[in-house]
Tab-separated table of C-alpha atoms in Angstrom:
chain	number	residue	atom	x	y	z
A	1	UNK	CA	-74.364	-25.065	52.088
A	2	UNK	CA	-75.770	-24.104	48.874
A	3	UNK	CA	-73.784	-21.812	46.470
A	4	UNK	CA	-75.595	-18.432	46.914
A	5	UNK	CA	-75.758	-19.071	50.822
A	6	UNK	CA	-71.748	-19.665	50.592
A	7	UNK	CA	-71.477	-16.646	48.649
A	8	UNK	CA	-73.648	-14.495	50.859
A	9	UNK	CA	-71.598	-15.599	54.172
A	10	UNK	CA	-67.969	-14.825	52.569
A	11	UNK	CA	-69.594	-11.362	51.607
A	12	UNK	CA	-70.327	-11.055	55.182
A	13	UNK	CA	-66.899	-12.299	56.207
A	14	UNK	CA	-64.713	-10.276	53.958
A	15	UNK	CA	-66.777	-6.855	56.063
A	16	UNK	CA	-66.461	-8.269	59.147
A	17	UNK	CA	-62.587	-8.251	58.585
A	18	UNK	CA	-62.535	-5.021	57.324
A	19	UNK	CA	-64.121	-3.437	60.029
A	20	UNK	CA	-61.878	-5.281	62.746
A	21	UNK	CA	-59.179	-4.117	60.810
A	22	UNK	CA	-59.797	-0.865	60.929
A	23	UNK	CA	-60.979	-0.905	64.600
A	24	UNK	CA	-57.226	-1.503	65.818
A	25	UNK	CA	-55.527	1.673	67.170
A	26	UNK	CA	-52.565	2.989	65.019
A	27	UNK	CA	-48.934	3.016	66.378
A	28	UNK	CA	-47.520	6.067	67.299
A	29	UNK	CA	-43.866	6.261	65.874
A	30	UNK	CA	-41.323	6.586	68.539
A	31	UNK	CA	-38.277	8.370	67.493
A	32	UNK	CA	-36.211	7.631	70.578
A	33	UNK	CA	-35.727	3.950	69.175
A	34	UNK	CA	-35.262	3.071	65.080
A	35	UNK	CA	-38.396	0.970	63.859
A	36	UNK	CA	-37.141	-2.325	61.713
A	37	UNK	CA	-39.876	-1.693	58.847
A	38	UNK	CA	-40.305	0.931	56.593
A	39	UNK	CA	-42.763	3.660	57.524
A	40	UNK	CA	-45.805	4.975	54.880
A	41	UNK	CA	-47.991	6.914	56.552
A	42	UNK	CA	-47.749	10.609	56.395
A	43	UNK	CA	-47.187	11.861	59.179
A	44	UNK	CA	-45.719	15.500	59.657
A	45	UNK	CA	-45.238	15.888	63.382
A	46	UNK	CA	-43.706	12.429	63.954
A	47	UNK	CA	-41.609	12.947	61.097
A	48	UNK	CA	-40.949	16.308	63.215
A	49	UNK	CA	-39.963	14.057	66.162
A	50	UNK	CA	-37.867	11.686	64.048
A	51	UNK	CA	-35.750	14.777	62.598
A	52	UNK	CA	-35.071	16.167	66.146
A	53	UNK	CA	-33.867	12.804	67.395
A	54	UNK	CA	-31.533	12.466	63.964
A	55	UNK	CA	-29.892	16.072	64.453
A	56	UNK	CA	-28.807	14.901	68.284
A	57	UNK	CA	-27.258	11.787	66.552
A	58	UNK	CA	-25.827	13.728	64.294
A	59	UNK	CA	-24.572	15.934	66.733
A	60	UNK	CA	-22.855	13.243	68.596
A	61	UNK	CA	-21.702	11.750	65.069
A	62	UNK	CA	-23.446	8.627	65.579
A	63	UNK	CA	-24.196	8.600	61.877
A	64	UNK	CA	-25.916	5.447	61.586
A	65	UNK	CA	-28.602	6.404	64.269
A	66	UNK	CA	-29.224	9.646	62.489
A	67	UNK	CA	-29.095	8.439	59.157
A	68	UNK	CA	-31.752	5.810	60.594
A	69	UNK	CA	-34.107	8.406	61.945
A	70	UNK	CA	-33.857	11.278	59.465
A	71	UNK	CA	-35.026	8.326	56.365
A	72	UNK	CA	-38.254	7.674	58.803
A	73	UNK	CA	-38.423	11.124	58.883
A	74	UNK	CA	-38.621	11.715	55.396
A	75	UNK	CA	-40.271	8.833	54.746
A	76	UNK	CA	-43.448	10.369	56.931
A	77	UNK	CA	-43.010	13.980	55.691
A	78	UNK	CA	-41.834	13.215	51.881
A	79	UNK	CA	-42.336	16.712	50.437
A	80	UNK	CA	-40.890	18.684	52.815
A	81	UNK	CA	-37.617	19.950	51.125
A	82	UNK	CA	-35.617	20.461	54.168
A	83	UNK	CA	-35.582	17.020	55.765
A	84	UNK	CA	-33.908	15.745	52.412
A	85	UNK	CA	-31.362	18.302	52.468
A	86	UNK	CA	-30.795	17.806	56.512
A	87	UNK	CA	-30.949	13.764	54.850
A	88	UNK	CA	-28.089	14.449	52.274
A	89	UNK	CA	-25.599	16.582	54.511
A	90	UNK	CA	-25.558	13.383	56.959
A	91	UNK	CA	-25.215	11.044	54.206
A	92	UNK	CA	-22.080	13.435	53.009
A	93	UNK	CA	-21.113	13.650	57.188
A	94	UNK	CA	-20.934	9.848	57.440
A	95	UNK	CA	-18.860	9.510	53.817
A	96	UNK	CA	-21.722	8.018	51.932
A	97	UNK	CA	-21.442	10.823	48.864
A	98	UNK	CA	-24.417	8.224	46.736
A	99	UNK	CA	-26.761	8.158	49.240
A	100	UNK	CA	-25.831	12.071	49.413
A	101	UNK	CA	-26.332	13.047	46.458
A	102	UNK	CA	-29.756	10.999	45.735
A	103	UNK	CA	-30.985	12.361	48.543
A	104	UNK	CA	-29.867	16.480	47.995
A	105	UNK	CA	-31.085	15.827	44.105
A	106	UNK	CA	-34.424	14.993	45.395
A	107	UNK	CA	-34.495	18.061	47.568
A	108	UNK	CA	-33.810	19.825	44.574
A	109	UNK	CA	-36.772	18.157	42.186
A	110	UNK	CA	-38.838	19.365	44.696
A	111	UNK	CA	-37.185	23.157	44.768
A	112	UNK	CA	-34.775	23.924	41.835
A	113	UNK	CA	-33.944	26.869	43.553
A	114	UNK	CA	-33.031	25.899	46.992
A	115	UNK	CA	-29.641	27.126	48.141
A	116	UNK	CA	-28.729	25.137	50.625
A	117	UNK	CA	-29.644	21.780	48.650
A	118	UNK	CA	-27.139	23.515	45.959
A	119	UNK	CA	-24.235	24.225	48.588
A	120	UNK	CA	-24.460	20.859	50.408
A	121	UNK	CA	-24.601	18.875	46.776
A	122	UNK	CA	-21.210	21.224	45.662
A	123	UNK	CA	-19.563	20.181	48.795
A	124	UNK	CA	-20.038	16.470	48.056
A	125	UNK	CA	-19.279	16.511	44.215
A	126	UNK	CA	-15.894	18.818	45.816
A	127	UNK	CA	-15.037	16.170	48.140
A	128	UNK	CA	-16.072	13.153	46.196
A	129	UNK	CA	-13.393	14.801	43.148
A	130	UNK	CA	-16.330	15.224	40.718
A	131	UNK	CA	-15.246	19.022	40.225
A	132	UNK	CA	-16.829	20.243	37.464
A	133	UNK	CA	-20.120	18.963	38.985
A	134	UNK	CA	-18.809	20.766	41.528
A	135	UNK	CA	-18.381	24.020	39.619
A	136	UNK	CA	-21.241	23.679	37.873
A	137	UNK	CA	-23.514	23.463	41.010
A	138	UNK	CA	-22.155	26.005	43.126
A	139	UNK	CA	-21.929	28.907	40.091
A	140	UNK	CA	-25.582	27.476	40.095
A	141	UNK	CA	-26.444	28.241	43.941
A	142	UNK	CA	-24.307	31.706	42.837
A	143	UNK	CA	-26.680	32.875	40.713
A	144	UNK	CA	-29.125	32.728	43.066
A	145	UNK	CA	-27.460	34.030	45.647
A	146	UNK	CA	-24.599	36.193	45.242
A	147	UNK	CA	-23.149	36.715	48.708
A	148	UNK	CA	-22.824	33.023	49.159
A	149	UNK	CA	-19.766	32.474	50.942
A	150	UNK	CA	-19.908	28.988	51.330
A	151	UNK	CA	-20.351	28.794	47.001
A	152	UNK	CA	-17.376	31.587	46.656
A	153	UNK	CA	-15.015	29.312	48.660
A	154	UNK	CA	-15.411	25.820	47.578
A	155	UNK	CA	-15.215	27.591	43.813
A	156	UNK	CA	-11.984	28.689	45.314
A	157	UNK	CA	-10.881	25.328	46.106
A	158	UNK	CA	-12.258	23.550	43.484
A	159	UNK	CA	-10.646	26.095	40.769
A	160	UNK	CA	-7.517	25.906	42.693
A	161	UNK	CA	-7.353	21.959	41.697
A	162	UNK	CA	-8.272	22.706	37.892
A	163	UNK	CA	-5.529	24.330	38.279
A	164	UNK	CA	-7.681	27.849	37.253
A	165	UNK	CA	-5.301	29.566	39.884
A	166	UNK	CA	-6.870	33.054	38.790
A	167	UNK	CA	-10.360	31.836	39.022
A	168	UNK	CA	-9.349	30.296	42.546
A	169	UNK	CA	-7.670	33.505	43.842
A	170	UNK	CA	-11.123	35.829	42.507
A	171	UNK	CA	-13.521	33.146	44.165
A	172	UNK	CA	-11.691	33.018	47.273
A	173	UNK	CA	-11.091	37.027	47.666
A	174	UNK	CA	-15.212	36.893	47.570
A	175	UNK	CA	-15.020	34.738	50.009
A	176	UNK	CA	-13.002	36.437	52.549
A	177	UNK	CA	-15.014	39.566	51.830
A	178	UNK	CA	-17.889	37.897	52.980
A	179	UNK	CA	-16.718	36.123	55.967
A	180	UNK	CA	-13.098	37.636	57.040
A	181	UNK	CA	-13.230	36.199	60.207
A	182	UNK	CA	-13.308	32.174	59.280
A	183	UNK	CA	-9.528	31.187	58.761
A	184	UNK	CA	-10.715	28.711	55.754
A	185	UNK	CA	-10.969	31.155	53.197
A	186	UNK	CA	-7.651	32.663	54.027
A	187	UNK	CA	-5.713	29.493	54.024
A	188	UNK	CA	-7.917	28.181	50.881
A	189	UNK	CA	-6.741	31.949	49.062
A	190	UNK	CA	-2.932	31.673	50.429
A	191	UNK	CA	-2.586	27.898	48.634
A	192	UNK	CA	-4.049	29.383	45.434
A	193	UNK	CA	-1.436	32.362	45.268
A	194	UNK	CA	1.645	29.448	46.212
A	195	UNK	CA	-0.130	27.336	43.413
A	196	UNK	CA	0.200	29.829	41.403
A	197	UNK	CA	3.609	30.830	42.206
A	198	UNK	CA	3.048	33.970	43.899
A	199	UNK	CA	5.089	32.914	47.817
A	200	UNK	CA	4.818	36.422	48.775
A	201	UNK	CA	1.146	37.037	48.536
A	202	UNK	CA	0.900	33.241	50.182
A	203	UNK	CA	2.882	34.456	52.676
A	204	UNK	CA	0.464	37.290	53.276
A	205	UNK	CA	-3.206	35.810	53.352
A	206	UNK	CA	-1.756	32.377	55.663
A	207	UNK	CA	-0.570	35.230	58.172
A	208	UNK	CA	-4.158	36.851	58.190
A	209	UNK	CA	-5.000	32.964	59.184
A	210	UNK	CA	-2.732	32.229	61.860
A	211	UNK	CA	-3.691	35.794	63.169
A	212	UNK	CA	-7.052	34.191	63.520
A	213	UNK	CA	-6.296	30.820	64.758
A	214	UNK	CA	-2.635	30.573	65.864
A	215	UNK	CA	-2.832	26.638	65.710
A	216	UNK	CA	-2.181	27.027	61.732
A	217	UNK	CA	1.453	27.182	62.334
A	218	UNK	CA	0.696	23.839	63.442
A	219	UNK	CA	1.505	21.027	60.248
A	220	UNK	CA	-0.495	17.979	62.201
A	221	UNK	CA	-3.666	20.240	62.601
A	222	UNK	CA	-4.042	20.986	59.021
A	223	UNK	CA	-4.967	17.650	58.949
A	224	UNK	CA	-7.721	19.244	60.042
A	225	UNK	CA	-8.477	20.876	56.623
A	226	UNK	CA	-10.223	17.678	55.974
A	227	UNK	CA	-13.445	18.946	57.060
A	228	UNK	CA	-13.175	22.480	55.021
A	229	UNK	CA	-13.211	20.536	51.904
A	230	UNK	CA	-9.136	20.652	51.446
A	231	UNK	CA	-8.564	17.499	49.374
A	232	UNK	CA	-5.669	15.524	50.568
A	233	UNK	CA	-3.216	16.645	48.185
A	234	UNK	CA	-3.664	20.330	48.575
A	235	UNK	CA	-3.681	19.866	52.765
A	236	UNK	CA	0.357	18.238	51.571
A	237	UNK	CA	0.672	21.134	49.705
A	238	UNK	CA	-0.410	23.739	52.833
A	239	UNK	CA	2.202	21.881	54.790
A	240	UNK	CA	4.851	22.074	52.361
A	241	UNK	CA	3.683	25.913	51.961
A	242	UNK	CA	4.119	27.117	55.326
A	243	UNK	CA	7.760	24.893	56.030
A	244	UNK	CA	8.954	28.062	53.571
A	245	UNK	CA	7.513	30.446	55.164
């Protein structure tokens, strides 16, 4: 074969390739089992599918599942803000605060102003001990929205282990002006008053708890405090609190 004709018959080839290639039907994603490679297409209603299949993981806290699906999720819908943000609070759920916060700040290039990014992000720096990351990010979500009772709380608690015992005590009577009926915000306002030395107006908010939820007289379920952002030392604290009551 002469050079031109070898030419001319790769050129011929190299389309007959391409068009078999693109001839073969795509794969539909199926979000009821985790695919092994990474996903690049973009997709919006699979990544729909995979973010309904990671919230019922999540739901039964099998973390790794979720986490699995909501990434193929995001990785098929990239600029929707909200997957991210579901992303980060299930990276934060399943004690990966890194992969959290990654995730929440990218939620946040994509909308500076988005509230919920801002709560979930406070509530990891709170529980990862990173509080004036903490602070800074929920006055942040604050200032855009000022009956924020989720921002007015953890400001409570995180204030409360600055030892800022009047910032703590103003943050957390927002709080429970916003949402009286949660017996976090009570509990969180009752340590800040004993931190602060004040056992009588402890005595008084941890009552307005217990009215609430009568298993706070309880010391093993404020272990339960965990989950409301109480850092270890100031769930010792609420037990040593409430033996003097």
């Amino acid at each position: 074969m002469n050079k031109q004709r070898k030419v001319i018959f790769l050129i011929i080839l190299s389309v007959f390739y391409v068009s078999c290639s693109q001839s073969q039907p795509q794969a539909t994603p199926n979000p009821s089992s985790a695919p092994s490679h990474s996903v690049v297409a973009s997709d919006p209603q699979a990544a729909a599918n995979y973010r309904q299949k990671g919230l019922q993981y999540r739901a039964e806290k099998r973390y790794s599942e979720a986490i699995k699906a909501l990434e193929q999720s995001t990785q098929l819908n990239p600029n929707y803000t909200a997957g991210w943000v579901i992303l980060g609070w299930t990276y934060h759920l399943a004690e990966k605060p890194l992969n959290a916060i990654t995730a929440l700040q990218t939620a946040l290039t994509q909308d500076s102003q988005n509230v919920e990014a801002l709560n979930a992000l406070g509530i990891v720096y709170l529980v990862k001990g990173d509080l004036a990351k903490a602070v800074e990010t929920h006055s942040n979500a604050l200032s855009l929205k000022k009956d924020n009772e989720i921002a007015h709380y953890n400001l409570n608690l995180a204030y409360d282990r600055l030892k800022q015992y009047d910032k703590a005590i103003k943050q957390g009577q927002k709080a429970i002006a916003l949402e009286p009926q949660n017996p976090h915000p009570w509990v969180a306002l009752a340590l800040a008053y004993w931190d602060k030395g004040d056992k009588t107006k402890a005595k008084e908010n941890y009552q307005k708890a217990i009215a609430l939820d009568n298993r706070y007289r309880q010391k093993n379920y404020l272990n339960y405090l965990k989950e409301a952002g109480f850092s270890p030392d100031q769930i010792e604290r609420t037990k040593q609190m409430i033996s003097q009551f």
